[in-house]
Short mmCIF file of C-alpha atoms in Angstrom, two decimals:
data_model
loop_
_atom_site.label_atom_id
_atom_site.label_comp_id
_atom_site.label_asym_id
_atom_site.label_seq_id
_atom_site.Cartn_x
_atom_site.Cartn_y
_atom_site.Cartn_z
CA MET A 1 -26.24 -12.82 -23.43
CA SER A 2 -29.01 -14.57 -21.52
CA LYS A 3 -27.30 -17.24 -19.42
CA ALA A 4 -30.48 -19.31 -19.25
CA GLU A 5 -31.13 -19.46 -22.98
CA GLY A 6 -27.75 -18.60 -24.48
CA THR A 7 -29.48 -15.90 -26.52
CA VAL A 8 -27.08 -13.45 -28.15
CA ARG A 9 -28.13 -9.82 -27.89
CA THR A 10 -25.18 -8.00 -29.48
CA VAL A 11 -22.62 -8.97 -32.11
CA ALA A 12 -19.72 -6.65 -32.88
CA ILE A 13 -18.26 -6.82 -36.37
CA VAL A 14 -14.78 -5.39 -36.90
CA GLY A 15 -14.39 -4.65 -40.60
CA ALA A 16 -17.31 -3.04 -42.43
CA GLY A 17 -16.61 -4.25 -45.95
CA THR A 18 -18.62 -6.75 -47.96
CA MET A 19 -18.55 -9.54 -45.38
CA GLY A 20 -18.95 -7.27 -42.38
CA ARG A 21 -22.11 -5.84 -43.91
CA ARG A 22 -23.38 -9.32 -44.73
CA ILE A 23 -22.96 -10.41 -41.10
CA ALA A 24 -24.54 -7.21 -39.78
CA TYR A 25 -27.52 -7.90 -42.05
CA ALA A 26 -27.81 -11.48 -40.76
CA CYS A 27 -27.84 -10.24 -37.17
CA SER A 28 -30.24 -7.32 -37.51
CA ALA A 29 -32.67 -9.35 -39.67
CA ARG A 30 -33.09 -11.67 -36.68
CA GLY A 31 -33.37 -9.03 -34.00
CA VAL A 32 -29.74 -9.07 -32.86
CA ARG A 33 -27.93 -5.76 -32.40
CA ALA A 34 -24.99 -5.36 -34.80
CA ASN A 35 -22.15 -3.00 -33.92
CA LEU A 36 -19.91 -2.15 -36.90
CA HIS A 37 -16.39 -0.72 -36.86
CA ASP A 38 -13.90 0.01 -39.61
CA VAL A 39 -10.68 2.04 -39.71
CA SER A 40 -11.94 3.56 -42.96
CA GLY A 41 -14.45 6.32 -42.32
CA GLU A 42 -15.67 5.98 -45.90
CA ALA A 43 -16.31 2.24 -45.55
CA LEU A 44 -18.11 2.81 -42.26
CA ALA A 45 -20.29 5.58 -43.73
CA GLU A 46 -21.25 3.34 -46.65
CA ALA A 47 -21.93 0.32 -44.44
CA LEU A 48 -25.20 1.40 -42.81
CA PRO A 49 -27.11 2.17 -46.03
CA ALA A 50 -25.67 -1.03 -47.55
CA VAL A 51 -27.00 -3.12 -44.65
CA HIS A 52 -30.37 -1.35 -44.83
CA LEU A 53 -30.54 -2.19 -48.56
CA LEU A 54 -29.85 -5.86 -47.81
CA LEU A 55 -32.69 -5.80 -45.28
CA GLU A 56 -35.03 -4.38 -47.91
CA ILE A 57 -33.97 -6.88 -50.57
CA HIS A 58 -34.39 -9.84 -48.24
CA ALA A 59 -37.30 -8.47 -46.21
CA GLU A 60 -39.15 -11.80 -46.26
CA ARG A 61 -36.37 -13.39 -44.17
CA SER A 62 -36.39 -10.66 -41.50
CA GLY A 63 -38.03 -11.37 -38.17
CA PRO A 64 -38.54 -7.82 -36.87
CA ALA A 65 -40.12 -5.08 -38.95
CA LEU A 66 -37.79 -3.42 -41.44
CA ALA A 67 -37.45 -0.16 -39.52
CA GLU A 68 -36.82 -2.02 -36.28
CA ALA A 69 -34.18 -4.23 -37.90
CA ALA A 70 -32.42 -1.22 -39.42
CA SER A 71 -32.31 0.47 -36.02
CA LEU A 72 -30.30 -2.44 -34.63
CA VAL A 73 -27.25 -1.60 -36.77
CA GLU A 74 -24.88 1.00 -35.34
CA ALA A 75 -21.52 2.31 -36.58
CA TYR A 76 -18.62 2.95 -34.21
CA ASP A 77 -15.52 5.02 -34.93
CA GLU A 78 -13.56 3.33 -32.12
CA LEU A 79 -12.95 -0.41 -32.02
CA GLU A 80 -12.97 -0.56 -28.23
CA ALA A 81 -16.41 1.04 -27.96
CA CYS A 82 -17.73 -1.26 -30.67
CA VAL A 83 -16.74 -4.51 -28.95
CA ARG A 84 -17.01 -3.59 -25.27
CA ASP A 85 -20.51 -4.93 -24.56
CA ALA A 86 -20.79 -7.56 -27.31
CA ASP A 87 -21.54 -11.23 -26.69
CA TRP A 88 -19.68 -12.21 -29.87
CA ILE A 89 -17.06 -10.27 -31.82
CA ILE A 90 -16.45 -11.30 -35.44
CA GLU A 91 -13.34 -10.01 -37.23
CA THR A 92 -13.72 -9.43 -40.99
CA VAL A 93 -10.60 -7.44 -41.92
CA PRO A 94 -8.57 -8.24 -45.09
CA GLU A 95 -6.91 -11.65 -45.48
CA ASP A 96 -3.54 -10.63 -44.05
CA LEU A 97 -2.12 -12.70 -41.18
CA ASP A 98 -0.21 -9.92 -39.46
CA LEU A 99 -3.10 -7.48 -39.73
CA LYS A 100 -5.55 -10.00 -38.31
CA ARG A 101 -3.26 -10.73 -35.37
CA VAL A 102 -2.99 -7.03 -34.52
CA VAL A 103 -6.76 -6.51 -34.77
CA LEU A 104 -7.58 -9.65 -32.78
CA ALA A 105 -5.20 -8.56 -30.02
CA ARG A 106 -7.05 -5.26 -29.72
CA ILE A 107 -10.38 -7.07 -29.71
CA GLY A 108 -9.26 -9.48 -27.00
CA ALA A 109 -8.02 -6.66 -24.80
CA ALA A 110 -11.23 -4.64 -25.11
CA ALA A 111 -13.94 -7.33 -25.11
CA ALA A 112 -15.85 -8.43 -22.01
CA PRO A 113 -14.22 -11.43 -20.25
CA GLY A 114 -17.05 -13.79 -21.22
CA ALA A 115 -17.27 -12.74 -24.87
CA PHE A 116 -16.51 -15.13 -27.71
CA ILE A 117 -14.35 -14.10 -30.66
CA ALA A 118 -14.41 -15.40 -34.23
CA SER A 119 -12.55 -14.69 -37.44
CA ASN A 120 -14.35 -14.78 -40.77
CA THR A 121 -11.04 -15.63 -42.47
CA SER A 122 -11.38 -17.73 -45.60
CA SER A 123 -7.97 -19.40 -45.56
CA LEU A 124 -6.05 -18.84 -42.30
CA PRO A 125 -6.31 -21.62 -39.68
CA GLY A 126 -7.47 -20.50 -36.25
CA SER A 127 -4.32 -21.93 -34.68
CA TRP A 128 -2.39 -19.16 -36.49
CA LEU A 129 -4.59 -16.51 -34.89
CA ALA A 130 -5.93 -17.74 -31.56
CA GLU A 131 -3.10 -16.69 -29.22
CA SER A 132 -3.43 -13.09 -30.44
CA THR A 133 -6.84 -12.84 -28.76
CA GLY A 134 -5.52 -13.63 -25.28
CA ARG A 135 -8.40 -16.13 -24.93
CA PRO A 136 -7.70 -18.97 -27.39
CA ALA A 137 -10.28 -21.30 -25.79
CA ARG A 138 -13.03 -18.80 -26.64
CA PHE A 139 -11.90 -18.29 -30.24
CA THR A 140 -13.02 -20.04 -33.44
CA ASN A 141 -13.26 -19.45 -37.18
CA MET A 142 -16.65 -18.86 -38.82
CA ASN A 143 -16.87 -18.45 -42.58
CA PHE A 144 -20.02 -16.72 -43.83
CA GLY A 145 -21.15 -16.71 -47.46
CA THR A 146 -23.24 -14.22 -49.43
CA PRO A 147 -26.60 -13.04 -48.00
CA GLU A 148 -28.37 -15.78 -49.99
CA HIS A 149 -26.26 -18.56 -48.48
CA LEU A 150 -27.54 -20.25 -45.34
CA LYS A 151 -24.40 -22.29 -44.70
CA VAL A 152 -21.72 -21.03 -42.30
CA GLU A 153 -18.69 -23.20 -41.78
CA VAL A 154 -17.36 -23.30 -38.21
CA MET A 155 -13.84 -24.51 -37.57
CA GLY A 156 -12.15 -24.50 -34.20
CA HIS A 157 -8.46 -25.03 -33.54
CA PRO A 158 -6.92 -27.57 -31.14
CA ASP A 159 -7.47 -25.30 -28.11
CA THR A 160 -11.02 -24.20 -28.90
CA ALA A 161 -13.25 -25.13 -25.95
CA PRO A 162 -16.31 -27.29 -26.67
CA GLU A 163 -18.49 -24.55 -25.15
CA THR A 164 -17.19 -22.12 -27.79
CA THR A 165 -18.16 -24.44 -30.63
CA GLU A 166 -21.57 -24.98 -29.05
CA ALA A 167 -22.03 -21.22 -28.59
CA ALA A 168 -21.19 -20.74 -32.28
CA ARG A 169 -23.84 -23.31 -33.23
CA ARG A 170 -26.43 -21.51 -31.09
CA LEU A 171 -25.58 -18.11 -32.54
CA LEU A 172 -25.92 -19.31 -36.12
CA ARG A 173 -29.17 -21.12 -35.42
CA GLN A 174 -30.47 -17.95 -33.76
CA LEU A 175 -29.63 -16.10 -37.00
CA GLY A 176 -31.52 -18.66 -39.10
CA LEU A 177 -28.31 -20.04 -40.56
CA VAL A 178 -26.98 -23.58 -40.83
CA PRO A 179 -23.70 -24.34 -39.04
CA ILE A 180 -21.41 -26.89 -40.66
CA VAL A 181 -18.83 -27.76 -37.98
CA ALA A 182 -15.43 -29.09 -38.99
CA ARG A 183 -14.24 -32.07 -36.97
CA ARG A 184 -10.57 -31.13 -37.43
CA GLU A 185 -8.68 -28.01 -38.40
CA ILE A 186 -7.43 -27.71 -41.97
CA GLN A 187 -6.28 -24.66 -43.89
CA GLY A 188 -9.25 -23.07 -45.64
CA TYR A 189 -12.07 -25.08 -43.96
CA PRO A 190 -13.17 -28.51 -45.25
CA THR A 191 -16.07 -27.55 -47.54
CA ASN A 192 -14.49 -24.22 -48.48
CA ARG A 193 -11.59 -26.19 -49.96
CA ILE A 194 -14.02 -27.77 -52.42
CA TRP A 195 -15.02 -24.28 -53.60
CA ARG A 196 -11.35 -23.31 -53.63
CA ALA A 197 -10.54 -26.19 -56.00
CA ILE A 198 -13.31 -25.04 -58.34
CA LYS A 199 -12.27 -21.38 -58.42
CA LYS A 200 -8.57 -22.32 -58.80
CA GLU A 201 -9.37 -24.50 -61.81
CA ALA A 202 -11.67 -21.83 -63.30
CA LEU A 203 -8.87 -19.24 -63.04
CA HIS A 204 -6.42 -21.71 -64.60
CA LEU A 205 -8.75 -22.34 -67.56
CA ILE A 206 -9.21 -18.62 -68.20
CA ALA A 207 -5.48 -17.89 -67.83
CA GLY A 208 -4.65 -20.68 -70.30
CA GLY A 209 -7.16 -19.48 -72.87
CA TYR A 210 -9.20 -22.67 -72.69
CA LEU A 211 -12.58 -21.04 -71.92
CA SER A 212 -13.91 -17.58 -71.20
CA ALA A 213 -15.47 -16.71 -67.84
CA GLU A 214 -18.94 -16.67 -69.45
CA GLU A 215 -18.41 -20.10 -71.04
CA ILE A 216 -17.28 -21.58 -67.74
CA ASP A 217 -20.31 -20.17 -65.94
CA ARG A 218 -22.78 -21.17 -68.63
CA ALA A 219 -21.48 -24.75 -68.60
CA TRP A 220 -21.54 -24.89 -64.79
CA MET A 221 -25.06 -23.52 -64.53
CA LEU A 222 -26.33 -25.94 -67.18
CA ASP A 223 -24.63 -28.89 -65.47
CA TRP A 224 -25.72 -28.14 -61.92
CA GLY A 225 -28.84 -26.00 -62.26
CA THR A 226 -27.44 -23.13 -60.19
CA PRO A 227 -28.38 -19.45 -60.70
CA ILE A 228 -24.72 -18.38 -60.76
CA GLY A 229 -21.43 -19.88 -61.91
CA PRO A 230 -17.92 -19.86 -60.41
CA CYS A 231 -16.86 -16.61 -62.06
CA GLY A 232 -20.04 -14.79 -61.07
CA LEU A 233 -19.52 -16.03 -57.53
CA MET A 234 -15.92 -14.77 -57.52
CA ASP A 235 -17.28 -11.38 -58.59
CA ALA A 236 -19.66 -11.46 -55.61
CA VAL A 237 -16.84 -12.28 -53.19
CA GLY A 238 -14.56 -9.62 -54.70
CA LEU A 239 -11.66 -10.36 -57.02
CA ASP A 240 -9.22 -8.62 -54.68
CA VAL A 241 -10.38 -10.94 -51.89
CA ILE A 242 -10.00 -13.95 -54.21
CA ARG A 243 -6.42 -12.85 -54.96
CA ASP A 244 -5.60 -12.40 -51.26
CA ILE A 245 -6.95 -15.87 -50.41
CA GLU A 246 -5.03 -17.50 -53.24
CA ASN A 247 -1.87 -15.72 -52.09
CA VAL A 248 -2.27 -17.26 -48.62
CA TYR A 249 -2.32 -20.74 -50.15
CA TYR A 250 0.64 -19.89 -52.39
CA LYS A 251 2.75 -18.55 -49.52
CA SER A 252 1.90 -21.64 -47.49
CA SER A 253 2.62 -24.22 -50.20
CA GLY A 254 5.23 -22.54 -52.41
CA ASP A 255 3.53 -24.35 -55.29
CA SER A 256 3.47 -22.16 -58.41
CA SER A 257 0.07 -23.62 -59.34
CA ASP A 258 -1.37 -21.88 -56.25
CA ARG A 259 -0.17 -18.45 -57.37
CA PRO A 260 -2.97 -16.10 -58.53
CA PRO A 261 -2.77 -15.75 -62.34
CA ASP A 262 -1.41 -12.58 -63.90
CA PHE A 263 -4.70 -11.70 -65.60
CA LEU A 264 -6.37 -11.50 -62.17
CA HIS A 265 -3.74 -9.01 -60.96
CA ARG A 266 -4.31 -6.91 -64.08
CA MET A 267 -8.08 -6.86 -63.53
CA ILE A 268 -7.58 -5.69 -59.97
CA GLU A 269 -5.11 -2.99 -61.07
CA ARG A 270 -7.81 -1.69 -63.44
CA GLY A 271 -10.28 -1.51 -60.56
CA GLU A 272 -12.29 -4.49 -61.83
CA LEU A 273 -13.11 -6.00 -58.44
CA GLY A 274 -16.50 -7.51 -59.19
CA VAL A 275 -19.89 -6.50 -57.83
CA LYS A 276 -18.52 -3.90 -55.41
CA SER A 277 -16.81 -1.88 -58.18
CA GLY A 278 -19.46 -2.47 -60.85
CA LYS A 279 -17.20 -4.54 -63.09
CA GLY A 280 -15.33 -7.82 -62.84
CA PHE A 281 -15.91 -10.83 -65.04
CA TYR A 282 -19.34 -9.23 -65.62
CA THR A 283 -20.76 -5.71 -65.51
CA TYR A 284 -23.10 -4.82 -62.64
CA PRO A 285 -25.80 -4.27 -61.46
CA THR A 286 -27.20 -6.26 -64.42
CA PRO A 287 -24.74 -9.08 -65.18
CA ALA A 288 -25.24 -11.03 -68.39
CA PHE A 289 -25.95 -14.31 -66.60
CA GLU A 290 -29.15 -12.82 -65.13
CA ARG A 291 -30.49 -11.97 -68.59
CA GLU A 292 -33.45 -14.07 -69.70
CA GLY A 293 -32.36 -16.64 -72.25
CA TRP A 294 -28.63 -16.13 -71.60
CA LEU A 295 -28.05 -19.78 -70.70
CA THR A 296 -29.12 -21.09 -74.09
CA GLU A 297 -28.37 -18.21 -76.44
CA PRO A 298 -25.73 -18.82 -79.16
CA ASN A 299 -22.21 -18.00 -78.01
CA ASP A 300 -20.15 -19.00 -81.02
#
């Protein structure tokens, strides 16, 4: 990283699934080298072409030429080699507290002394994770959305240094994204909790037989003028990820209303994970809500 300008040159991403690829795309599209690692050789092999496809789809938002941007993404079999020379390391492994602690400990041991570390966790407070890194002052949470979303929520923990929060702001601005910085730590991030309330209620309405996923999305899109509804967005995140996040809240609260509904478990057991498996609430790559006239067509 350039000390004079605070310019990030390399970001390492540990976890090459949906969110890891999204972050690698954000980096390479803005001329930042993206190192990717995953324990799954299959996930790692699929990651590079997936990032290249994102670059093609969103070419108008890329700074460097497409070929140059694609060349900035590199896959690493070994975590230590992936993170060694990175200015920032972002962990994107599954939403499991013990797993994240193990991975963050390895990252902290292998990263350069001046490197910053972030978790892309959706629901785990940084104070549950920070000590694992061995450098809690240089650790924060950063929650990225889909490639179309410019917002990234940043949430430190009580021991996060102000320079870490400022470095996170600079990184996100460098990537053309908009940092929303939480003033205090709360489980799940402040604005992410608003989305969580929406998806929880949508799942409750489906489980209770009040509305179908399509009816919920059609009503939402008509009310708010959005191109996608809550169920379509859950498909984009991944229904297995949605389940894991809801389980974190349930384990924390013990409130039965926080428990993921049975129908969601059954969908996941059938391999209906959303966009990444080709089927969730909708069938992909051409979901019904993208069909011309779908919003107003008869549904009774």
